[in-house]
Amino acid sequence: MISTVKDLAAEALFVSCLQPSERPSRETVEDAITTMILRYGSDGCAAGVALEFGDHPDVAVQRMTWARSELTEVLVPRVSVLH
């Protein structure tokens, strides 16, 4: 199940308007993922990824690599520090 959630999040980030050059914050990435899932659903996100891989495979590989690397931080549970 976790890989399915991670795959969906990567697809949602991939189809978002965020760009690697923006160096988005964790919160911005989370918001973009949520927005894309609510807007397009899992099937719509997957379709957007498939379209880009079909039309622009060289660019799509780079974008998916970026999306997956962004998820490394986002999917790590937040830890509260108690003082």
Tab-separated table of C-alpha atoms in Angstrom:
chain	number	residue	atom	x	y	z
A	1	MET	CA	0.000	0.000	0.000
A	2	ILE	CA	2.773	2.455	0.835
A	3	SER	CA	4.300	2.181	-2.638
A	4	THR	CA	0.878	2.891	-4.140
A	5	VAL	CA	0.521	6.062	-2.071
A	6	LYS	CA	4.071	7.093	-2.953
A	7	ASP	CA	3.400	6.456	-6.654
A	8	LEU	CA	0.200	8.520	-6.558
A	9	ALA	CA	1.973	11.379	-4.776
A	10	ALA	CA	4.789	11.318	-7.366
A	11	GLU	CA	2.281	11.383	-10.230
A	12	ALA	CA	0.354	14.245	-8.617
A	13	LEU	CA	3.514	16.283	-8.108
A	14	PHE	CA	4.605	15.469	-11.659
A	15	VAL	CA	1.405	16.934	-13.146
A	16	SER	CA	1.480	20.001	-10.908
A	17	CYS	CA	2.750	23.378	-12.053
A	18	LEU	CA	5.624	23.353	-9.552
A	19	GLN	CA	9.076	23.585	-11.071
A	20	PRO	CA	12.342	22.313	-9.612
A	21	SER	CA	13.844	25.773	-10.088
A	22	GLU	CA	11.319	27.122	-7.559
A	23	ARG	CA	12.865	24.984	-4.833
A	24	PRO	CA	9.423	24.552	-3.233
A	25	SER	CA	9.036	24.128	0.512
A	26	ARG	CA	7.671	20.945	2.027
A	27	GLU	CA	4.319	22.645	2.593
A	28	THR	CA	4.157	23.848	-1.018
A	29	VAL	CA	4.860	20.328	-2.284
A	30	GLU	CA	2.218	18.863	0.034
A	31	ASP	CA	-0.329	21.444	-1.112
A	32	ALA	CA	0.437	20.788	-4.792
A	33	ILE	CA	0.032	17.027	-4.331
A	34	THR	CA	-3.285	17.442	-2.514
A	35	THR	CA	-4.586	19.921	-5.088
A	36	MET	CA	-3.742	17.689	-8.049
A	37	ILE	CA	-5.266	14.591	-6.467
A	38	LEU	CA	-8.470	16.470	-5.664
A	39	ARG	CA	-8.576	18.076	-9.112
A	40	TYR	CA	-7.714	15.076	-11.302
A	41	GLY	CA	-8.011	11.982	-9.114
A	42	SER	CA	-5.588	9.100	-9.322
A	43	ASP	CA	-6.568	8.167	-12.878
A	44	GLY	CA	-6.209	11.739	-14.119
A	45	CYS	CA	-2.762	12.126	-12.578
A	46	ALA	CA	-1.635	8.843	-14.112
A	47	ALA	CA	-3.036	9.891	-17.495
A	48	GLY	CA	-1.116	13.187	-17.340
A	49	VAL	CA	2.110	11.344	-16.603
A	50	ALA	CA	1.487	8.880	-19.438
A	51	LEU	CA	0.792	11.708	-21.867
A	52	GLU	CA	4.041	13.479	-21.021
A	53	PHE	CA	6.073	10.270	-21.241
A	54	GLY	CA	4.542	9.677	-24.662
A	55	ASP	CA	5.070	13.213	-25.948
A	56	HIS	CA	8.302	14.239	-24.211
A	57	PRO	CA	10.009	11.169	-22.727
A	58	ASP	CA	13.389	12.831	-22.184
A	59	VAL	CA	11.903	15.705	-20.167
A	60	ALA	CA	9.404	13.429	-18.402
A	61	VAL	CA	12.170	11.218	-16.998
A	62	GLN	CA	13.895	14.251	-15.492
A	63	ARG	CA	10.643	15.572	-14.039
A	64	MET	CA	9.697	12.219	-12.480
A	65	THR	CA	13.188	11.925	-10.988
A	66	TRP	CA	12.697	15.361	-9.427
A	67	ALA	CA	9.190	14.501	-8.190
A	68	ARG	CA	10.396	11.315	-6.521
A	69	SER	CA	13.336	13.086	-4.887
A	70	GLU	CA	10.974	15.746	-3.466
A	71	LEU	CA	8.873	12.997	-1.896
A	72	THR	CA	11.820	11.732	0.117
A	73	GLU	CA	11.360	14.642	2.530
A	74	VAL	CA	7.593	14.946	2.287
A	75	LEU	CA	6.842	11.328	3.152
A	76	VAL	CA	9.066	11.338	6.237
A	77	PRO	CA	6.804	11.708	9.284
A	78	ARG	CA	7.022	15.027	11.039
A	79	VAL	CA	8.583	14.754	14.477
A	80	SER	CA	7.552	17.051	17.298
A	81	VAL	CA	10.215	18.151	19.708
A	82	LEU	CA	8.961	18.515	23.261
A	83	HIS	CA	10.733	20.933	25.553
